[in-house]
Coordinates of C-alpha atoms and ligand atoms in Angstrom, one line a residue:
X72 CA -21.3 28.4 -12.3
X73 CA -20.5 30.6 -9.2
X74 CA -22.2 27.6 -7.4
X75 CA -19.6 25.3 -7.9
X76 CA -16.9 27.6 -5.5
X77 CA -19.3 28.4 -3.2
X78 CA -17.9 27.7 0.1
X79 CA -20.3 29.9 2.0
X80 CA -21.0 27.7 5.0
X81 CA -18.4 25.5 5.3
X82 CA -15.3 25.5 8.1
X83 CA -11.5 25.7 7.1
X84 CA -8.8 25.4 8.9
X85 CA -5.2 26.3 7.6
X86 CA -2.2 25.3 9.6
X87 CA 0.4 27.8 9.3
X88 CA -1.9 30.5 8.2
X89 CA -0.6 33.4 9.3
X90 CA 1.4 34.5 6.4
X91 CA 2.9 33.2 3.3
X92 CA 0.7 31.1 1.3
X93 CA -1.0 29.6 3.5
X94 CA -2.8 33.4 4.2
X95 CA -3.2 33.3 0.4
X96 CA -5.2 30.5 0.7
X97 CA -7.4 31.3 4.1
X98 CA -8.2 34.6 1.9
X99 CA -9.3 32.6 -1.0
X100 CA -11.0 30.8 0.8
X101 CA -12.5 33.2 3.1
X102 CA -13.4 35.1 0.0
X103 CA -15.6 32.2 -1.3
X104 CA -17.7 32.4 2.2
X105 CA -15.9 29.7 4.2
X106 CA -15.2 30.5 8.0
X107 CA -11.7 30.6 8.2
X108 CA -9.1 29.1 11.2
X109 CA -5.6 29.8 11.6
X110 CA -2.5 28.3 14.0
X111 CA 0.7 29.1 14.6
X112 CA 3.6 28.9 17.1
X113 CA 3.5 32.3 17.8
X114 CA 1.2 34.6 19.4
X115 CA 2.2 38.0 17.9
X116 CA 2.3 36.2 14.5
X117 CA -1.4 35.4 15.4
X118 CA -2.8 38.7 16.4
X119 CA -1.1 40.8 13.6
X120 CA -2.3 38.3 10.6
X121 CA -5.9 39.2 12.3
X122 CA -4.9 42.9 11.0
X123 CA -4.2 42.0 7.9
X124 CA -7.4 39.6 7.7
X125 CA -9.7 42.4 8.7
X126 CA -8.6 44.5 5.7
X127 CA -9.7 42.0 3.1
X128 CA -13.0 41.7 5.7
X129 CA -12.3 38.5 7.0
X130 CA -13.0 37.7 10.4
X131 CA -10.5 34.8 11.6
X132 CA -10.1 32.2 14.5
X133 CA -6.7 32.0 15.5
X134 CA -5.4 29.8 17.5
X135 CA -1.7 28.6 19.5
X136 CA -1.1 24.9 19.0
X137 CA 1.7 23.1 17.3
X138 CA 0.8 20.5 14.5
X139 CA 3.4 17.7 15.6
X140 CA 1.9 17.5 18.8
X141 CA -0.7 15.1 19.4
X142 CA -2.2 16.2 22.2
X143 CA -1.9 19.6 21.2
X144 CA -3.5 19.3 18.1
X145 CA -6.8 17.1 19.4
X146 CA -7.3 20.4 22.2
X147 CA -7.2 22.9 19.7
X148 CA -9.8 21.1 17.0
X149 CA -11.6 20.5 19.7
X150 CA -11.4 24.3 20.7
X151 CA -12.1 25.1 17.2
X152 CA -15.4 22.6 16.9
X153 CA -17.1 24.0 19.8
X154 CA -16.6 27.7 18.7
X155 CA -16.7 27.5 14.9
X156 CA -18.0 24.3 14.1
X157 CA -16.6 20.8 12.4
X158 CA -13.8 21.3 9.9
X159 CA -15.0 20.4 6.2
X160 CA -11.7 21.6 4.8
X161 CA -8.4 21.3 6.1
X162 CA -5.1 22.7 4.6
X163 CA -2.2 20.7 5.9
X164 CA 0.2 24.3 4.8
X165 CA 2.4 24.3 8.1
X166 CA 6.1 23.0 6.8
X167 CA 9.6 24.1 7.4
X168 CA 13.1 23.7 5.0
X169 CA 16.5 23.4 6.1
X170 CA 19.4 23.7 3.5
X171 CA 22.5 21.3 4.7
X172 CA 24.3 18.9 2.5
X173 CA 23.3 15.4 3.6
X174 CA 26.8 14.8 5.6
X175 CA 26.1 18.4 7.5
X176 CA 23.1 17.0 8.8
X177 CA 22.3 16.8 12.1
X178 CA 19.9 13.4 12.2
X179 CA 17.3 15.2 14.8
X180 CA 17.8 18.2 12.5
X181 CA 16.6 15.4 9.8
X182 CA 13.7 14.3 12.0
X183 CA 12.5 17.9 12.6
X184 CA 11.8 18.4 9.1
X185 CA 10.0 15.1 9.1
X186 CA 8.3 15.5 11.9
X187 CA 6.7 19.1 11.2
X188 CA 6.3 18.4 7.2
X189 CA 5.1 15.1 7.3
X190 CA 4.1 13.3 10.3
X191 CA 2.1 16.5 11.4
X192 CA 0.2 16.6 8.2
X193 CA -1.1 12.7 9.5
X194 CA -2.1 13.7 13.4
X195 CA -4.2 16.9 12.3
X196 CA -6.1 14.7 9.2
X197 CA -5.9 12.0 11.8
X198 CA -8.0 13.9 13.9
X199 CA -10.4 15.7 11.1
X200 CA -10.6 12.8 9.2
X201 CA -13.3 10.8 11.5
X202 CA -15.7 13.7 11.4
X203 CA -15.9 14.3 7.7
X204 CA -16.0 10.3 7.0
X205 CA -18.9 10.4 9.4
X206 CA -20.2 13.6 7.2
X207 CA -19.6 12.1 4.3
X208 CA -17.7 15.3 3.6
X209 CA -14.5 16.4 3.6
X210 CA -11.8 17.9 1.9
X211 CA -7.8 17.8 2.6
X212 CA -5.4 19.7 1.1
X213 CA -1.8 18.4 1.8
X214 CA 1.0 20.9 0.7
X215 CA 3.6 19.0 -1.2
X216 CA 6.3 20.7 -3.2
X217 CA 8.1 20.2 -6.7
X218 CA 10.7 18.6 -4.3
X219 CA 7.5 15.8 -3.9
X220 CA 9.3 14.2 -7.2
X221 CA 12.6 15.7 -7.8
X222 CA 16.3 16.2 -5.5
X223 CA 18.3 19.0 -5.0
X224 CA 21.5 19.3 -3.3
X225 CA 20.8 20.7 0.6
X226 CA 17.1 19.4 0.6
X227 CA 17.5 16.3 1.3
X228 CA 15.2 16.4 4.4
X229 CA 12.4 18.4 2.6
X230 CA 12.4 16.4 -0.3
X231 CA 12.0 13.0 1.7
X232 CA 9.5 14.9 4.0
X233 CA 7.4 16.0 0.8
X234 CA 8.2 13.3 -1.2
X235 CA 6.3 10.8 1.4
X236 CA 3.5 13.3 1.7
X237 CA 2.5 12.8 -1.7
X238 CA 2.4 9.2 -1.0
X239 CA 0.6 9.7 2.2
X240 CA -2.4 11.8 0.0
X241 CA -2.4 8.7 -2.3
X242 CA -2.7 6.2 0.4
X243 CA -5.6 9.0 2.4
X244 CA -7.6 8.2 -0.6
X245 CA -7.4 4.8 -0.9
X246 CA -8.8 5.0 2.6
X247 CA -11.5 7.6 2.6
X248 CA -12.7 8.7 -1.0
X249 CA -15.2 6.5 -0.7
X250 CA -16.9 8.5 2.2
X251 CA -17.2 11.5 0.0
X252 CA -13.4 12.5 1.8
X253 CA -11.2 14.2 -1.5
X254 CA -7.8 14.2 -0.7
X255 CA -4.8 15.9 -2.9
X256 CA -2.0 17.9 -2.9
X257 CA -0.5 20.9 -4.2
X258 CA 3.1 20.9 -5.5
X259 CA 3.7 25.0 -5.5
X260 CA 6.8 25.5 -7.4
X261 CA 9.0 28.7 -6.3
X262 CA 6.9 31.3 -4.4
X263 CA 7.9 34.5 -3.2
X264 CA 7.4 33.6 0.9
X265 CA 9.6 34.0 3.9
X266 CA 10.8 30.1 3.1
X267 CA 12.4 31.4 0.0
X268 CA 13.4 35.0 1.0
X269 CA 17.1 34.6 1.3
X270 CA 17.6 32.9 -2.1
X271 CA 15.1 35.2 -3.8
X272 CA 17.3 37.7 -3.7
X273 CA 18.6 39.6 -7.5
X274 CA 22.0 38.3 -8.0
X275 CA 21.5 35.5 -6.2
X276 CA 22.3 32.2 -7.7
X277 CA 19.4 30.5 -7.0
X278 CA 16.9 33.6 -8.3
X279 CA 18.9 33.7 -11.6
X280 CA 18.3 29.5 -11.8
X281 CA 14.4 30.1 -10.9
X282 CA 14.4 32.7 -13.5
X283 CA 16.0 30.4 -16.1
X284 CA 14.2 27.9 -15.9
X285 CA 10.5 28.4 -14.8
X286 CA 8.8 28.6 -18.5
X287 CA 6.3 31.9 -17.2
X288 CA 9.3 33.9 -16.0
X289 CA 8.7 34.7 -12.9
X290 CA 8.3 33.2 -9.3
X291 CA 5.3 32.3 -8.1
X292 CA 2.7 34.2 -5.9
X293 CA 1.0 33.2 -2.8
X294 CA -2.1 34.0 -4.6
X295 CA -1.4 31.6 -7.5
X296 CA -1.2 28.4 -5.1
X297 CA -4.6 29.6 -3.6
X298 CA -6.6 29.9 -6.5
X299 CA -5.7 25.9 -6.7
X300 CA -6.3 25.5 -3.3
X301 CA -10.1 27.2 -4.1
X302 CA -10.4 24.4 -6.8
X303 CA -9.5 21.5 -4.5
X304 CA -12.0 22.6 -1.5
X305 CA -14.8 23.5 -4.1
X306 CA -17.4 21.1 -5.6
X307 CA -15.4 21.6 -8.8
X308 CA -13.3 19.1 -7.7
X309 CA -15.7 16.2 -6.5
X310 CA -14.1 13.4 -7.9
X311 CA -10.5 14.6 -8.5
X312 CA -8.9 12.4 -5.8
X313 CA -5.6 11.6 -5.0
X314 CA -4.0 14.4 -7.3
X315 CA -0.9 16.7 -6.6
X316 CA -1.9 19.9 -8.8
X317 CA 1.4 21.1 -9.5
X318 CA 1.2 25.0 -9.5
X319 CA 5.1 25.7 -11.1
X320 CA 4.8 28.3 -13.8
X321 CA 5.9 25.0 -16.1
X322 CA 8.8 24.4 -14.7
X323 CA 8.3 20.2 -14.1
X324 CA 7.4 20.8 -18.1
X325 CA 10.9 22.1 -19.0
X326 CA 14.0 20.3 -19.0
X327 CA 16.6 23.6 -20.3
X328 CA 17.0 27.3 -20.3
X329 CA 14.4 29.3 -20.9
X330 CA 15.6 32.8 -21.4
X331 CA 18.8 34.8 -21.2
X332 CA 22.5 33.9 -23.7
X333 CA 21.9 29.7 -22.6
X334 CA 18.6 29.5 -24.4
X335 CA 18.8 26.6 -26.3
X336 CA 16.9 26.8 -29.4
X337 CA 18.1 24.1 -31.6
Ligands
NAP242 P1 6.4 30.1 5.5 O1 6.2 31.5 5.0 O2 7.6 29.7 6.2 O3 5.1 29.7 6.4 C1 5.1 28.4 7.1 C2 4.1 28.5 8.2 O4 4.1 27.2 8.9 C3 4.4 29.6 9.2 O5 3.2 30.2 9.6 C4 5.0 28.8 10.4 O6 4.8 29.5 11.6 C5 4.1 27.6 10.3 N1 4.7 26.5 11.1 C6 5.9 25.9 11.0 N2 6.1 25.0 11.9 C7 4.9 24.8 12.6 C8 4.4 24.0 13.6 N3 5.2 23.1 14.2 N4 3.1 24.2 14.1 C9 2.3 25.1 13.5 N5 2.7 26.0 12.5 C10 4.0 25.8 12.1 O7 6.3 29.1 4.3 P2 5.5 29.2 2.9 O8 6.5 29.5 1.8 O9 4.3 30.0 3.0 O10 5.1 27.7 2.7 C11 3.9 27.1 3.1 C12 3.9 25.6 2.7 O11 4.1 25.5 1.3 C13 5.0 24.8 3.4 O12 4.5 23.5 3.7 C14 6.1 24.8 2.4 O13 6.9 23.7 2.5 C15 5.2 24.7 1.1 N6 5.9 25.1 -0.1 C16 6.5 26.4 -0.2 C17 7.1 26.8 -1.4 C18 7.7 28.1 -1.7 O14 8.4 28.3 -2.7 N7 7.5 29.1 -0.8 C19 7.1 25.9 -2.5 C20 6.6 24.6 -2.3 C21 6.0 24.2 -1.2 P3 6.0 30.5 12.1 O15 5.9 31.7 11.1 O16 5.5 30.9 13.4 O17 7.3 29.8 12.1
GCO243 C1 14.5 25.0 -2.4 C2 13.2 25.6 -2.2 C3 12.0 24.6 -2.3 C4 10.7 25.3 -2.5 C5 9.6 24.5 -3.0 C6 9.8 23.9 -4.4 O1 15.4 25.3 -1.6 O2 14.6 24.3 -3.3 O3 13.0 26.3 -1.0 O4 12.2 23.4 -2.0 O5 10.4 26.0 -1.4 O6 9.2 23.5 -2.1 O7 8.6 23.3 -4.8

């Protein structure tokens, strides 16, 4: 049984991985055995996650290189081939959110969401995706979001952004599941991460509207989106292809209140 998460041997790299959940998930899957690599924009956001790593005795490759740049991206998987070996799993994590009503909205504001939460997820599978069809192994995680399928005033960006990544797993399968190459997506709903710090807060609107209506009660944890993400790099999930595994505490189930005076019961 243990077999099937077994990911002793294998390479991972998570973009973004410094923090949030996209650390959640390098620990999963560092916890499982699989040698675990990390980017980022910033270099003290680099060397203190190694800090944190080393407490839960994982030893990390970090690297400085920015997913939305091409040529950025091909030197550092080339970096991380030659010193840790050919990526078998890759987390496509990195994203970004800006909250402006569609009319605020600076178009290369627009872009920039695009650019960083869907086009980069393409160059860095671009880039993996050759060696792991050659493999005939491969796995790709592409981090969608609840806002993959449903609007919400402000988000416009995001939600076009994620919305067209869970497209763009589809359409990676189509290509490459026949090489052995599993593609899918998560759909986290709200976690408690930097991204959603300043709407988390009690007495915020937003916190009470998470609180109403996600069916389990609570806001998600960084560790609840990697326990899915151990699933879809594991064997266990050989021919689920395709997929987005929503991870939402219900909330895509629930159309009302679920607690407080507006319960609806009728
Ligand atoms: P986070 O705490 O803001 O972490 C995002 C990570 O991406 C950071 O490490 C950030 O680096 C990195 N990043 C941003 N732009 C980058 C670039 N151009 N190149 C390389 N790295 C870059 O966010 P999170 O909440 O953990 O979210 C992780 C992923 O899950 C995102 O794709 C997000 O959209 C998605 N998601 C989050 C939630 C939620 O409720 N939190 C829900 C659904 C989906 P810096 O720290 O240096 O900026
Ligand atoms: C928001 C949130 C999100 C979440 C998440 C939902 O403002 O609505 O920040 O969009 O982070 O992606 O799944």
């Amino acid at each position: 049984m243990n077999d099937l998460f077994d990911l002793s041997g294998k390479v991972a790299l998570i973009t973004g991985g410094t923090h949030g959940i996209g650390m959640a998930i390098a620990q999963t899957l560092g916890a499982a055995g699989a040698k675990i690599c990390v980017n980022d924009l910033s270099d003290e956001k680099l060397e203190a996650c190694k800090i944190v790593y080393a407490k839960v005795g994982l030893e990390v490759f970090t690297l400085n290189f920015d997913v939305t740049n091409e040529v950025a991206v091909d030197k550092g998987i080339t970096i991380i081939e030659k010193e840790v070996g050919p990526i078998d799993i890759l987390v496509n994590n990195a994203g970004i959110i800006k909250r402006v009503p569609i009319l605020d909205m600076a178009v290369s504001d627009f872009k920039l969401v695009l650019d960083i939460d869907l086009v980069a997820p393409l160059i860095v599978a671009k880039r993996v995706a050759p060696g792991m069809i050659a493999r005939r192994f491969g796995k790709i995680i592409n981090m969608c979001s609840m806002m993959s399928i449903y609007g919400r005033n402000s988000v416009s960006a995001y939600a076009s952004a994620k919305g067209g990544l869970k497209l763009l797993t589809a359409n990676m399968c189509c290509e490459w599941a026949k090489y052995n190459v599993q593609i899918n997506g998560i759909g986290p709903g709200y976690i408690a991460t930097s991204q959603t710090a300043d709407i988390r807060m009690n007495g915020h609107p937003f916190n009470d509207l998470v609180m109403t209506r996600t069916p389990a009660g609570r806001w998600g944890e960084p560790e609840d989106v990697g326990n899915a993400a151990l699933f879809l790099a594991s064997k266990a999930s050989d021919f689920v292809n395709g997929h987005v595994l929503y991870v939402d505490g219900g909330i895509l189930a629930n159309f009302g209140y679920v607690k407080g005076e507006n319960e609806i019961t009728l």
